[in-house]
Coordinates of C-alpha atoms in Angstrom, one line a residue:
X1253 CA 8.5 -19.6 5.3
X1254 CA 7.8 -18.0 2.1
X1255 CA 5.9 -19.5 -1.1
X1256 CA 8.0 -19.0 -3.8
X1257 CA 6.1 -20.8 -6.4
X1258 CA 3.8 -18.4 -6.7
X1259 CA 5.9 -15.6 -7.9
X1260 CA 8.6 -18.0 -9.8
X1261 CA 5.0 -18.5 -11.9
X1262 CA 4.4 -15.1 -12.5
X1263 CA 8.0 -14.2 -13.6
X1264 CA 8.2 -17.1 -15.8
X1265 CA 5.0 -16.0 -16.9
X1266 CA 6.6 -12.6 -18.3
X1267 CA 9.5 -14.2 -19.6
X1268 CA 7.2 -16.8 -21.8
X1269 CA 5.1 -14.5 -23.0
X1270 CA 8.1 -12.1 -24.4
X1271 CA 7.3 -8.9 -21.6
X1272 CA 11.1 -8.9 -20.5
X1273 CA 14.0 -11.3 -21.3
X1274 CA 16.1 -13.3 -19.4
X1275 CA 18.7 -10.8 -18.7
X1276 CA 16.4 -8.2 -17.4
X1277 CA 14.8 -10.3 -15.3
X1278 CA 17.6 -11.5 -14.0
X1279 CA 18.8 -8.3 -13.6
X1280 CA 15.5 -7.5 -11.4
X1281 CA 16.3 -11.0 -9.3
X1282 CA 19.7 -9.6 -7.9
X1283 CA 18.6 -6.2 -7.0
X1284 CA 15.7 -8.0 -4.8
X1285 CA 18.1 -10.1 -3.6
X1286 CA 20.4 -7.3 -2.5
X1287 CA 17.6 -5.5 -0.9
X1288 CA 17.1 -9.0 1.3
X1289 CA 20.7 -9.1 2.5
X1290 CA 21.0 -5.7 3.1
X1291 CA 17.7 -5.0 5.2
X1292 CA 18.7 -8.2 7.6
X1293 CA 21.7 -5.5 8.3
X1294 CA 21.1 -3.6 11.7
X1295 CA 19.7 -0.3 11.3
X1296 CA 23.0 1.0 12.4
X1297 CA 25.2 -0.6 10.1
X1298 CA 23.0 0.1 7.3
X1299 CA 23.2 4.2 7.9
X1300 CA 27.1 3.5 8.0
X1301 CA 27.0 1.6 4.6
X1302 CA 24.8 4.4 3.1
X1303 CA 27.8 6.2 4.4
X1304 CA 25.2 8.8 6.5
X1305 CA 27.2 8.8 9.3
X1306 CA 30.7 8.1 10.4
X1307 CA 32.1 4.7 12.6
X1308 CA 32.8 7.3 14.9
X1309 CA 29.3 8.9 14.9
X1310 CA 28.1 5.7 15.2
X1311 CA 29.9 4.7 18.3
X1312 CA 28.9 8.5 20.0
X1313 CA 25.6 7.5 19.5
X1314 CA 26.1 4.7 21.6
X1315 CA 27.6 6.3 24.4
X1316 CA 25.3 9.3 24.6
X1317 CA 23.5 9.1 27.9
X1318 CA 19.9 8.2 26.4
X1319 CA 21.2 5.5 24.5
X1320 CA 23.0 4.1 27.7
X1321 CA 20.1 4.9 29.3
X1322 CA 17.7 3.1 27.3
X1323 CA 20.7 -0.2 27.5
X1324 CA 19.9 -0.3 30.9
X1325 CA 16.2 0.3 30.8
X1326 CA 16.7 -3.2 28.2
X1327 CA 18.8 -4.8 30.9
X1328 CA 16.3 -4.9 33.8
X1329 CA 13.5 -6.0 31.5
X1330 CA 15.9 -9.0 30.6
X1331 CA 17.0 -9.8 33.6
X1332 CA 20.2 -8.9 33.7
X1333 CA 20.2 -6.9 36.4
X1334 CA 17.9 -5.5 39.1
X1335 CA 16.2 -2.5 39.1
X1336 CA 18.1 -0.9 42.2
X1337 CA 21.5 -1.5 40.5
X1338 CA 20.6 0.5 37.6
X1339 CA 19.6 3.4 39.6
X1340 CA 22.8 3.2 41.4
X1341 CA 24.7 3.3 38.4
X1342 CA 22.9 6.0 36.9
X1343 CA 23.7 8.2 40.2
X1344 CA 27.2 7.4 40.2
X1345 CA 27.5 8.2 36.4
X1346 CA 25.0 11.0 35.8
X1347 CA 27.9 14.0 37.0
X1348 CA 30.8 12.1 35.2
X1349 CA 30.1 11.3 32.1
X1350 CA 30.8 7.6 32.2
X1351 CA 29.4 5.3 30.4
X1352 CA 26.6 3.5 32.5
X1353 CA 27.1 0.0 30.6
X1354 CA 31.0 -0.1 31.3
X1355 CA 30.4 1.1 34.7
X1356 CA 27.8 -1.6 35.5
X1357 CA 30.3 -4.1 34.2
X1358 CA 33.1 -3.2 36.2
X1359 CA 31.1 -3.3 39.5
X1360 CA 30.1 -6.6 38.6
X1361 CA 26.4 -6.3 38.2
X1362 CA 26.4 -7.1 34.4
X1363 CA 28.9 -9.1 32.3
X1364 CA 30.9 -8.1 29.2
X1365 CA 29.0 -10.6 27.0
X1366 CA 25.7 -9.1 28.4
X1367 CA 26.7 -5.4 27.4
X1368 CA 27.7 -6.3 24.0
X1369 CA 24.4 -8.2 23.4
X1370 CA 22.8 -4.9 24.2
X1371 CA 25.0 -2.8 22.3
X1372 CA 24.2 -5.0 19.4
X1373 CA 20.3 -4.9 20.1
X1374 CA 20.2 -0.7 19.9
X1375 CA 22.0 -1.0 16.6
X1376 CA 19.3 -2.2 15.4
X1377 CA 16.0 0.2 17.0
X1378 CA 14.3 3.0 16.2
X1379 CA 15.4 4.6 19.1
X1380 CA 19.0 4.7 17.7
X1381 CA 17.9 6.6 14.5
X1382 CA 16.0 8.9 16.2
X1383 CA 18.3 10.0 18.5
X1384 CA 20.7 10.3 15.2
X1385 CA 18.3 12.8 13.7
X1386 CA 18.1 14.4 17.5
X1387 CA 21.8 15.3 16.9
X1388 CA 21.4 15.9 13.8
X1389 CA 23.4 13.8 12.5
X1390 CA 20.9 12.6 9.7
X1391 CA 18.2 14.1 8.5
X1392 CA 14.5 12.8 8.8
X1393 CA 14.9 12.0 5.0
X1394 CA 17.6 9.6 5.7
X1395 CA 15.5 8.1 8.8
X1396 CA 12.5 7.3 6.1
X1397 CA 15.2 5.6 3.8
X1398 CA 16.4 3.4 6.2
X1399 CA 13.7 2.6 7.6
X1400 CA 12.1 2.0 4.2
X1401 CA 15.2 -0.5 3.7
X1402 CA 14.7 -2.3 6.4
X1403 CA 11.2 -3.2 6.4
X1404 CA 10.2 -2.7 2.9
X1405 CA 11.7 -5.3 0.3
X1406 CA 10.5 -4.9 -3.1
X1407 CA 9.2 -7.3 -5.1
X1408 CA 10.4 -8.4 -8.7
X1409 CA 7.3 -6.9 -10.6
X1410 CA 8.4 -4.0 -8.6
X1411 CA 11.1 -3.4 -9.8
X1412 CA 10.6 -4.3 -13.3
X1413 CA 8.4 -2.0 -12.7
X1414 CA 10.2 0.9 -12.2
X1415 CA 12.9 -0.2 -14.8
X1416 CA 10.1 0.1 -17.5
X1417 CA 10.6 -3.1 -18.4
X1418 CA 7.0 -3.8 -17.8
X1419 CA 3.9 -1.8 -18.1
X1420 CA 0.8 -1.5 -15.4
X1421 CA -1.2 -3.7 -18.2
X1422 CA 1.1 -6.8 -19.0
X1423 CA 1.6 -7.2 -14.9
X1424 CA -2.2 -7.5 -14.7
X1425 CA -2.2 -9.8 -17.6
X1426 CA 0.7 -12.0 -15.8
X1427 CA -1.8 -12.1 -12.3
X1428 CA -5.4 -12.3 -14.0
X1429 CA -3.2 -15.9 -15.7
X1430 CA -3.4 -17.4 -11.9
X1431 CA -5.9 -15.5 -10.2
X1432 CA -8.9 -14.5 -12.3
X1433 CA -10.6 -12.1 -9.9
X1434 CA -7.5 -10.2 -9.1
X1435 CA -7.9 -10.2 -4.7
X1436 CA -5.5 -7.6 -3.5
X1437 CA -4.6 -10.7 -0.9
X1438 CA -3.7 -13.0 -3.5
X1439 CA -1.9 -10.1 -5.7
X1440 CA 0.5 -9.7 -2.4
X1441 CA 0.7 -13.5 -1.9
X1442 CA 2.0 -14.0 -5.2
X1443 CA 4.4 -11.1 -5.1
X1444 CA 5.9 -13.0 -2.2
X1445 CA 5.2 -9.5 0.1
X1446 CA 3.1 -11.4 3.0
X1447 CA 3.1 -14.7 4.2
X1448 CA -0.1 -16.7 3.5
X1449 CA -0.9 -17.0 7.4
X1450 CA -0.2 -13.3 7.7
X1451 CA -3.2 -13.0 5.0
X1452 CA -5.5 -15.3 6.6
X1453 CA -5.1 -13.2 10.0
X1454 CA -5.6 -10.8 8.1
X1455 CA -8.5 -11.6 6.1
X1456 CA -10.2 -13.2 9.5
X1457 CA -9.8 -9.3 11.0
X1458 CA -11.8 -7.9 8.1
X1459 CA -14.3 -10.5 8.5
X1460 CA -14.9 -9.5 12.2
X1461 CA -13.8 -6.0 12.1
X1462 CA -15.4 -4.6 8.9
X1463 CA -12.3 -2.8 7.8
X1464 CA -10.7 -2.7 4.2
X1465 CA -8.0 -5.3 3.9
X1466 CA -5.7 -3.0 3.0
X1467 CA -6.4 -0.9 6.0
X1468 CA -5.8 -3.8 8.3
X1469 CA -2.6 -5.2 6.5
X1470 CA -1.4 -1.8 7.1
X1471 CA -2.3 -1.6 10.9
X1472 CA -0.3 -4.5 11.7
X1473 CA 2.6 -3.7 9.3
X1474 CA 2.1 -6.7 7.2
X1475 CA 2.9 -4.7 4.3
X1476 CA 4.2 -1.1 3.7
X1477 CA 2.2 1.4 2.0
X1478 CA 4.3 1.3 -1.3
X1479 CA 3.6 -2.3 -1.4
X1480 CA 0.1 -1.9 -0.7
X1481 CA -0.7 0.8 -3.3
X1482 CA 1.5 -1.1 -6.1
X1483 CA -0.5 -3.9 -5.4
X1484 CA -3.8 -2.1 -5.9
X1485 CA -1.7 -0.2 -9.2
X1486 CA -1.7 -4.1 -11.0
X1487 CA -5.4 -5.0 -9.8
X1488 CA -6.9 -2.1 -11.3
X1489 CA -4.6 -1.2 -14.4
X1490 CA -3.9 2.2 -12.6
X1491 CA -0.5 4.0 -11.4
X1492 CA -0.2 5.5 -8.3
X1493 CA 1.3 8.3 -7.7
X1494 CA 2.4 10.2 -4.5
X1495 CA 2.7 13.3 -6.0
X1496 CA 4.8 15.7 -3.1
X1497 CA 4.5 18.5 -3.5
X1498 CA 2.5 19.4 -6.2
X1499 CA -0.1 22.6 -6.2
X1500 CA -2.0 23.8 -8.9
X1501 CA -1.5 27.3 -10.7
X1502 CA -4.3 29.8 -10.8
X1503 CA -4.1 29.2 -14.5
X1504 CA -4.8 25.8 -14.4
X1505 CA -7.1 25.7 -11.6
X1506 CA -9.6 27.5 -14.3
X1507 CA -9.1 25.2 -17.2
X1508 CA -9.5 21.9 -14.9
X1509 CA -12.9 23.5 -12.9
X1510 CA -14.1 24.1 -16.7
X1511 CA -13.9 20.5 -17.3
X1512 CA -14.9 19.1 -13.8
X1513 CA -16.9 21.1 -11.5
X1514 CA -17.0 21.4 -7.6
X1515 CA -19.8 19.4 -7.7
X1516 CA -18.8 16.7 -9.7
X1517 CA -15.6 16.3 -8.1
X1518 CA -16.9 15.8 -4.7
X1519 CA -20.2 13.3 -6.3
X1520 CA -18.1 11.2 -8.0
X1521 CA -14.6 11.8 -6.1
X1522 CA -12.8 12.2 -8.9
X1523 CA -10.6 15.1 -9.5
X1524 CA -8.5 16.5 -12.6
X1525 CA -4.5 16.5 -12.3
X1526 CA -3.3 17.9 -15.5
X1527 CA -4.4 19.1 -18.3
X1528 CA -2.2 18.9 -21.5
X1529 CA -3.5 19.8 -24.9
X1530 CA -6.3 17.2 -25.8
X1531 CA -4.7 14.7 -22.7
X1532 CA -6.4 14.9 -19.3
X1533 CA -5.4 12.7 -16.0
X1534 CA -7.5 12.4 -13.2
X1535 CA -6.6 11.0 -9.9
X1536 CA -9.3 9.1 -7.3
X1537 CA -8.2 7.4 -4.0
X1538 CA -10.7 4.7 -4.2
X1539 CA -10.2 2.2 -6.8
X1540 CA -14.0 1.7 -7.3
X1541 CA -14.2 5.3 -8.4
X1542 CA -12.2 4.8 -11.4
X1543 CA -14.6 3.5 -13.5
X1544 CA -16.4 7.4 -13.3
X1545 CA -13.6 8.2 -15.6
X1546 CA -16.0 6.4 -18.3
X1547 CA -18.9 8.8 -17.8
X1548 CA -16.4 12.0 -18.0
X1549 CA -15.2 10.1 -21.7
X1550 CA -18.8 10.0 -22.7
X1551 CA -19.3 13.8 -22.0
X1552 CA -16.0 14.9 -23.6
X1553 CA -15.0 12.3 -26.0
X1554 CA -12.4 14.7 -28.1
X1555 CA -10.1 14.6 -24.7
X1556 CA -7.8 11.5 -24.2
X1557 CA -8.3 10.5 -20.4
X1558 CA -6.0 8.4 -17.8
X1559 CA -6.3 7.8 -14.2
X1560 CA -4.0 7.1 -11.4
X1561 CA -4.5 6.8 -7.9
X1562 CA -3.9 8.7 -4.5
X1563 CA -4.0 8.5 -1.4
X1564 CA -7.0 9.8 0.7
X1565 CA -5.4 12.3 2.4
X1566 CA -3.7 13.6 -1.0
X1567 CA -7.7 13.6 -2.1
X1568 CA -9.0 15.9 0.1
X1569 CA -6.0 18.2 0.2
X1570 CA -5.8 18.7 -3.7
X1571 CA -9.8 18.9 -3.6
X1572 CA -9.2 22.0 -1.4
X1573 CA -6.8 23.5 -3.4
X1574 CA -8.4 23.2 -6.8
X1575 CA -11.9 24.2 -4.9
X1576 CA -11.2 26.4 -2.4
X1577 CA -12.9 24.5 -0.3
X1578 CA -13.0 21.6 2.4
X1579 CA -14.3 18.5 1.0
X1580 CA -18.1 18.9 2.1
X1581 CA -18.1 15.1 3.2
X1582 CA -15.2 12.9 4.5
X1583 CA -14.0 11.1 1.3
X1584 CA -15.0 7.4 0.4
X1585 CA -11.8 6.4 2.2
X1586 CA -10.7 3.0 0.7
X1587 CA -8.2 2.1 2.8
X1588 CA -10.6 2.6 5.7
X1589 CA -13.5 1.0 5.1
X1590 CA -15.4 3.8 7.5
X1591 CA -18.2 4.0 4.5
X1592 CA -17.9 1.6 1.6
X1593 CA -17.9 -2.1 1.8
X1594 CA -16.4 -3.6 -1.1
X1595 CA -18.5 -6.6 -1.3
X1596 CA -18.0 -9.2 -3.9
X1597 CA -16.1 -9.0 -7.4
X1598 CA -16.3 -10.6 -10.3
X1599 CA -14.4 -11.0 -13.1
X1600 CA -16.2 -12.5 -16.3
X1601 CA -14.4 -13.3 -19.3
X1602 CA -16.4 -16.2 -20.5
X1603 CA -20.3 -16.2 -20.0
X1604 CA -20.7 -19.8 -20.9
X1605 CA -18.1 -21.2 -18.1
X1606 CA -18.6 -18.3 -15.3
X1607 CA -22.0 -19.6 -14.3
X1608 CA -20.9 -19.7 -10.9
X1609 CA -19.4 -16.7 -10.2
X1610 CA -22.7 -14.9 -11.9
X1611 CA -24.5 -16.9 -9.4
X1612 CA -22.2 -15.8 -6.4
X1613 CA -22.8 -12.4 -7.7
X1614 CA -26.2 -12.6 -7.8
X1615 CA -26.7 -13.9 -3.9
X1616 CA -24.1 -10.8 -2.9
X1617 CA -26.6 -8.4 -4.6
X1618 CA -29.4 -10.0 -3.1
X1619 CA -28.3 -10.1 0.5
X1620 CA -27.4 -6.7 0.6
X1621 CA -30.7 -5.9 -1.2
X1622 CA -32.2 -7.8 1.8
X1623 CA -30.3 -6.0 4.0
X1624 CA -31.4 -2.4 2.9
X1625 CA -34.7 -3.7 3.7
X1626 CA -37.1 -5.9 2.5
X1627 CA -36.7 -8.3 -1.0
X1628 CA -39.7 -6.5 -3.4
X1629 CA -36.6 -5.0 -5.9
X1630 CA -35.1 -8.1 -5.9
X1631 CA -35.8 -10.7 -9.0
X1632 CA -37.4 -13.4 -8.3
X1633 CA -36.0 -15.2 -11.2
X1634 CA -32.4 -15.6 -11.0
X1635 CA -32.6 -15.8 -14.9
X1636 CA -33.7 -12.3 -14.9
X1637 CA -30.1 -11.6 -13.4
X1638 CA -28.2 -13.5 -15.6
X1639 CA -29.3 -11.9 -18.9
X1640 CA -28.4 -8.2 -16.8
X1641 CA -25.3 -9.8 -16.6
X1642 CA -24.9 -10.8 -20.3
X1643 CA -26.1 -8.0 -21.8
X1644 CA -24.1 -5.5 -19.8
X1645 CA -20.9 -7.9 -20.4
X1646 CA -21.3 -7.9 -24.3
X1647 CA -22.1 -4.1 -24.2
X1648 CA -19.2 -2.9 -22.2
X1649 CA -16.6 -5.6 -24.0
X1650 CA -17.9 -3.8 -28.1
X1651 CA -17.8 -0.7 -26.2
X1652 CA -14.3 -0.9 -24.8
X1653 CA -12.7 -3.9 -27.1
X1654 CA -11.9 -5.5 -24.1
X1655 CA -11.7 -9.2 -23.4
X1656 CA -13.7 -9.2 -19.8
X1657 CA -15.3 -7.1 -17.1
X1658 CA -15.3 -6.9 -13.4
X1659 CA -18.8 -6.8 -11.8
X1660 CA -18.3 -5.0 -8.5
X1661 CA -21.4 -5.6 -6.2
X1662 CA -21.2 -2.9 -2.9
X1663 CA -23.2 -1.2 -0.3
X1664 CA -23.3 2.8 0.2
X1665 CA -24.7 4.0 2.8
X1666 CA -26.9 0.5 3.1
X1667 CA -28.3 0.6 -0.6
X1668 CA -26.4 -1.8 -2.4
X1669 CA -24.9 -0.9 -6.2
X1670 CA -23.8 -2.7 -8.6
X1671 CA -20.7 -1.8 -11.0
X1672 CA -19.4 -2.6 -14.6
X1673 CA -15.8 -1.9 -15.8
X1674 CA -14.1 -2.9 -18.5
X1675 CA -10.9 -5.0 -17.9
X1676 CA -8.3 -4.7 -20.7

């Protein structure tokens, strides 16, 4: 069952505080709520609603000899019939032409009732959209939409989203209001995208594997890739964007190399996207490495800079075009968690009644610090970790003007680091 109190509190969140109106979210509610109804459609049906194929395209598909084949594969696996009564049926059938499920029926060896149950079961597999695209009678576009349909049910904020009813900033406003360190699991959770004993298998995995979460909520399809990255969009206050397709022209390969070299780019795993009078985007597929945006502002602060994220695979294939070159060393992959271990985060907002969650920072550091070997950089004094904290925390907030900021402790390559970022 899902928990819907958790995102009925986040939408009513955005309505009280003015960010959309009634209407619009409203609006948002009934698309999500067609999205439901239609993806508990069978695949089938729901390529003859987008009006991809025909009813009589459909009901081909269904008589074409792999798809009867694959029936009767289904019906020895339930029981329905034996294995040496399929293989007859296939030999008598394979010449003419006949259907193998009407064939088995009329000798008796599987009921009508049976063969409709199985006809209904292939509506709905991957096997039946496949074989679509086989014939082409769809293309592989059309297969990803479906499919996307089906398994992949937005989420209000989503689609509010996506309206521009909403910004990036006021969604992680709305979340930091019920979960002040932003945990991708929770962000999900109260999105209503996983169930919470999907999370906790999940989050049990990560403990024993050493894998990102989002790497592992991925591998057992708890979530879809959309909804992961969206997710990670509202926990760090940065887009993500797919962008298909896009190459750089020689032209602009100089200008962006004059502004971040080879070397740079591959240190700090950042890379420049475009490059539009005095306004600069760069794009980073690990979250953490977002906050090297803030050195590049430091070294060119006439140029207006934003981030959004990509996908590692984007990374390193945009790297090479802009470069020239293969990424000399496999990319921090976030969604991995080959290289980087996130380690604890902390969001501080108020020094005086975050005492704890300094303190669970501090025993993160110091464990990993342990960990790289030996204790002698270590502070003896917890105090002495404290006032790092505070002073870093009032820095970066007159720095910034912002109202908090996340303290990111993680291990590269067994040394353990310690991050500051503003949080707006």
């Amino acid at each position: 069952m899902e928990d819907k109190t958790a995102h009925l509190e986040i939408e009513d969140f955005l309505m009280a505080e003015g960010f959309v109106s009634s209407e619009e979210m409203a609006e948002a509610r009934g698309i999500r709520k067609t999205h439901i109804e239609q993806s508990k459609k069978q695949l089938g049906f729901i390529l003859l609603g987008q009006k991809k194929i025909t009813q009589e395209q459909l009901k081909k598909l269904l008589f074409l000899q792999e798809m009867q084949w694959q029936m009767g594969k289904r019906a020895v696996e339930k029981g329905m019939l034996s294995q040496e009564q399929l293989e007859e049926g296939q030999r008598q059938v394979k010449q003419s032409g006949r259907s193998l499920s009407r064939f088995l029926v009329k000798k008796g060896y599987l009921s009508d009732m049976d063969r409709k149950k199985l006809v209904y079961e292939q509506l709905d597999t991957l096997f039946l959209v496949k074989l679509a695209v086989k014939h082409r009678l769809i293309q592989e576009s059309d297969l990803e939409s479906v499919l996307k349909l089906k398994h992949y049910k937005k989420s209000t904020c989503e689609i509010l989203y996506e309206q521009n009813r909403v910004t990036l900033s006021e969604l992680n406003l709305a979340f930091r209001r019920f979960s002040r360190d932003l945990k991708l699991g929770q962000i999900l959770l109260q999105q209503a995208l996983i169930h919470e004993a999907d999370l906790e298998k999940a989050l049990a995995l990560q403990s024993a594997a050493h894998k990102a979460l989002g790497k592992i909520l991925l591998e057992n399809k708890w979530v879809a890739l959309d909804q992961l990255y969206f997710a990670l969009s509202i926990q760090y206050n940065t887009p993500f964007q797919k962008l298909d397709g896009y190459i750089y022209y020689e032209k602009q390969k100089i200008e962006l190399r004059s502004i971040i070299g080879q070397r740079y780019a591959c240190e700090h795993q950042i890379l420049p996207l475009f490059w539009n009078g005095d306004n600069l985007t760069l794009a980073v597929s690990n979250p953490a490495r977002i906050w090297s945006m803030q050195d590049l502002k430091s070294r060119h602060p006439s140029i207006q800079m934003t981030c959004v994220l990509i996908t590692d695979e984007k990374f390193e294939q945009l790297y090479a075009l802009l470069y020239g070159e293969v990424l000399p060393r496999p990319v921090q992959r976030f969604l991995s968690g080959q290289q980087n271990s996130e380690g604890a985060v902390v969001v501080i907002d108020n020094l005086k009644e975050q005492h704890a969650q300094i303190k669970l920072l501090y025993q993160a550091y110091k464990a990993q610090m342990q960990m790289a070997g030996g204790d002698k950089s270590v502070p003896r004094e917890e105090i002495w970790f404290i006032e790092f904290i505070e002073e870093n925390f009032n820095t970066i907030c007159n720095t910034y003007g912002c109202s908090g900021v996340q303290f990111r402790c993680t291990t590269k390559e067994r040394n353990p680091e310690l991050f500051a970022s503003p949080v707006p």
